[in-house]
Amino acid sequence: MKRRFAAIVPAVAAVAFALPLTLSTSAVAAAPCGTTATDKDNSGWNNTANGANQRSGSYTSCAILGIAYSSHNLDYHCYTRIGSSTETWTYLRNDSASPDTYGWVRDDLLSDGGSLDPC
């Protein structure tokens, strides 16, 4: 019995060590002001914002490029996360603005939580 236990301990330790590394690599870096993103989200068009600012990056200090309203057609591209926090932002195209406006919107301002695809 002791021999079997001794063989299992290194394997459990290896998994316990690797798990935090796997979880931490799934985080997506924040988008500095002026950053765009490719369309990785294949979901349909969404109408989920009500007066949300579209910004040039995933920070409230970035320039406002437009405003997304609930009547607008929004095409999600992908999301990013601010550091290790739970705050996420979705890069989207607002098809109802003239001309189309691309920008970052904080996911808590989108009623469906924004894109599910990381940038």
Coordinates of N, CA and C in Angstrom, one line a residue, residues 56-119:
S56 N -11.9 53.3 -27.7 CA -10.8 52.9 -28.5 C -9.9 51.9 -27.9
G57 N -10.2 51.5 -26.7 CA -9.5 50.5 -25.9 C -10.3 50.0 -24.8
S58 N -9.8 49.0 -24.0 CA -10.6 48.4 -22.9 C -10.4 49.1 -21.6
Y59 N -10.4 50.4 -21.6 CA -10.3 51.2 -20.4 C -11.2 52.4 -20.5
T60 N -11.7 52.8 -19.4 CA -12.6 54.0 -19.4 C -11.9 55.3 -19.7
S61 N -10.6 55.3 -19.6 CA -9.8 56.4 -20.0 C -9.5 56.6 -21.5
C62 N -9.9 55.5 -22.3 CA -9.7 55.6 -23.7 C -10.8 56.4 -24.4
A63 N -10.5 57.0 -25.5 CA -11.4 57.9 -26.2 C -12.7 57.2 -26.6
I64 N -13.8 57.9 -26.5 CA -15.2 57.5 -26.9 C -15.3 57.6 -28.4
L65 N -15.6 56.5 -29.1 CA -15.7 56.6 -30.6 C -17.2 56.6 -31.0
G66 N -18.1 56.2 -30.1 CA -19.5 56.2 -30.4 C -20.3 55.7 -29.3
I67 N -21.6 55.6 -29.4 CA -22.5 55.1 -28.4 C -23.4 54.1 -29.0
A68 N -23.5 52.9 -28.3 CA -24.4 51.8 -28.7 C -25.7 51.9 -27.9
Y69 N -26.8 51.9 -28.7 CA -28.1 51.9 -28.1 C -28.8 50.6 -28.3
S70 N -29.9 50.3 -27.6 CA -30.6 49.0 -27.6 C -31.2 48.8 -29.0
S71 N -31.4 49.8 -29.8 CA -32.0 49.6 -31.1 C -30.9 49.4 -32.2
H72 N -29.6 49.4 -31.8 CA -28.5 49.2 -32.8 C -28.2 47.8 -33.0
N73 N -27.7 47.5 -34.2 CA -27.2 46.1 -34.5 C -25.7 46.1 -34.1
L74 N -25.4 45.2 -33.2 CA -24.0 45.0 -32.7 C -23.5 43.7 -33.1
D75 N -22.3 43.7 -33.7 CA -21.6 42.5 -34.1 C -20.4 42.3 -33.2
Y76 N -20.5 41.3 -32.3 CA -19.4 41.0 -31.4 C -18.2 40.4 -32.1
H77 N -17.0 40.8 -31.8 CA -15.8 40.2 -32.4 C -15.0 39.3 -31.4
C78 N -14.8 39.8 -30.2 CA -14.1 39.0 -29.2 C -14.1 39.8 -27.9
Y79 N -13.5 39.2 -26.8 CA -13.5 39.9 -25.5 C -12.0 39.9 -25.0
T80 N -11.8 40.8 -24.1 CA -10.5 40.9 -23.4 C -10.8 41.1 -21.9
R81 N -9.8 40.8 -21.0 CA -10.0 40.9 -19.6 C -8.9 41.9 -19.1
I82 N -9.3 42.7 -18.1 CA -8.4 43.7 -17.4 C -7.6 43.0 -16.3
G83 N -6.4 42.7 -16.6 CA -5.5 42.0 -15.6 C -6.1 40.7 -15.1
S84 N -6.0 40.6 -13.8 CA -6.6 39.4 -13.2 C -8.0 39.6 -12.6
S85 N -8.6 40.7 -12.9 CA -9.9 41.0 -12.4 C -10.9 40.3 -13.2
T86 N -12.2 40.4 -12.8 CA -13.3 39.8 -13.6 C -13.8 40.8 -14.6
E87 N -13.3 42.0 -14.7 CA -13.8 43.0 -15.7 C -13.4 42.6 -17.1
T88 N -14.4 42.4 -18.0 CA -14.1 42.1 -19.4 C -14.8 43.1 -20.3
W89 N -14.2 43.2 -21.5 CA -14.7 44.2 -22.5 C -14.8 43.4 -23.8
T90 N -15.9 43.8 -24.6 CA -16.1 43.2 -25.9 C -15.8 44.2 -27.0
Y91 N -15.0 43.8 -28.0 CA -14.8 44.6 -29.2 C -15.9 44.3 -30.1
L92 N -16.6 45.3 -30.7 CA -17.8 45.1 -31.5 C -17.9 46.1 -32.6
R93 N -18.7 45.8 -33.6 CA -19.0 46.7 -34.7 C -20.5 47.1 -34.5
N94 N -20.7 48.4 -34.5 CA -22.1 49.0 -34.4 C -22.5 49.3 -35.8
D95 N -23.3 48.4 -36.4 CA -23.7 48.5 -37.8 C -24.8 49.7 -38.0
S96 N -25.4 50.1 -36.9 CA -26.4 51.1 -37.0 C -25.9 52.5 -36.9
A97 N -24.7 52.7 -36.5 CA -24.0 54.0 -36.5 C -23.7 54.4 -38.0
S98 N -23.5 55.6 -38.2 CA -23.2 56.0 -39.6 C -21.9 56.9 -39.5
P99 N -20.8 56.5 -40.0 CA -20.5 55.1 -40.6 C -20.4 54.1 -39.4
D100 N -20.3 52.8 -39.8 CA -20.2 51.7 -38.8 C -19.1 52.1 -37.8
T101 N -19.4 51.9 -36.6 CA -18.4 52.3 -35.5 C -17.9 51.0 -34.8
Y102 N -16.6 50.9 -34.8 CA -15.9 49.8 -34.1 C -15.4 50.3 -32.7
G103 N -15.5 49.5 -31.7 CA -15.0 49.9 -30.4 C -15.2 48.9 -29.3
W104 N -14.7 49.2 -28.2 CA -14.7 48.3 -27.0 C -15.8 48.8 -26.0
V105 N -16.6 47.9 -25.6 CA -17.7 48.1 -24.6 C -17.5 47.2 -23.4
R106 N -17.6 47.8 -22.2 CA -17.5 47.0 -21.0 C -18.7 46.0 -21.0
D107 N -18.4 44.7 -20.7 CA -19.4 43.6 -20.8 C -20.5 43.8 -19.8
D108 N -20.3 44.4 -18.7 CA -21.4 44.6 -17.7 C -22.4 45.6 -18.3
L109 N -22.1 46.3 -19.4 CA -23.1 47.2 -20.0 C -23.8 46.6 -21.1
L110 N -23.5 45.3 -21.4 CA -24.2 44.5 -22.4 C -25.1 43.5 -21.7
S111 N -26.4 43.5 -22.0 CA -27.3 42.7 -21.2 C -27.0 41.2 -21.3
D112 N -26.4 40.7 -22.4 CA -26.1 39.3 -22.5 C -24.6 39.0 -22.1
G113 N -23.9 40.0 -21.5 CA -22.5 39.8 -21.0 C -21.4 39.9 -22.1
G114 N -21.8 40.1 -23.3 CA -20.8 40.3 -24.4 C -20.3 39.0 -25.0
S115 N -19.2 39.1 -25.8 CA -18.7 38.0 -26.5 C -18.2 36.9 -25.6
L116 N -18.2 35.7 -26.1 CA -17.7 34.5 -25.3 C -16.4 34.1 -25.9
D117 N -15.9 34.7 -27.0 CA -14.7 34.3 -27.6 C -13.5 35.3 -27.3
P118 N -12.4 34.7 -26.7 CA -11.3 35.6 -26.3 C -10.6 36.2 -27.6
C119 N -10.0 37.3 -27.4 CA -9.3 38.0 -28.5 C -7.9 37.3 -28.7

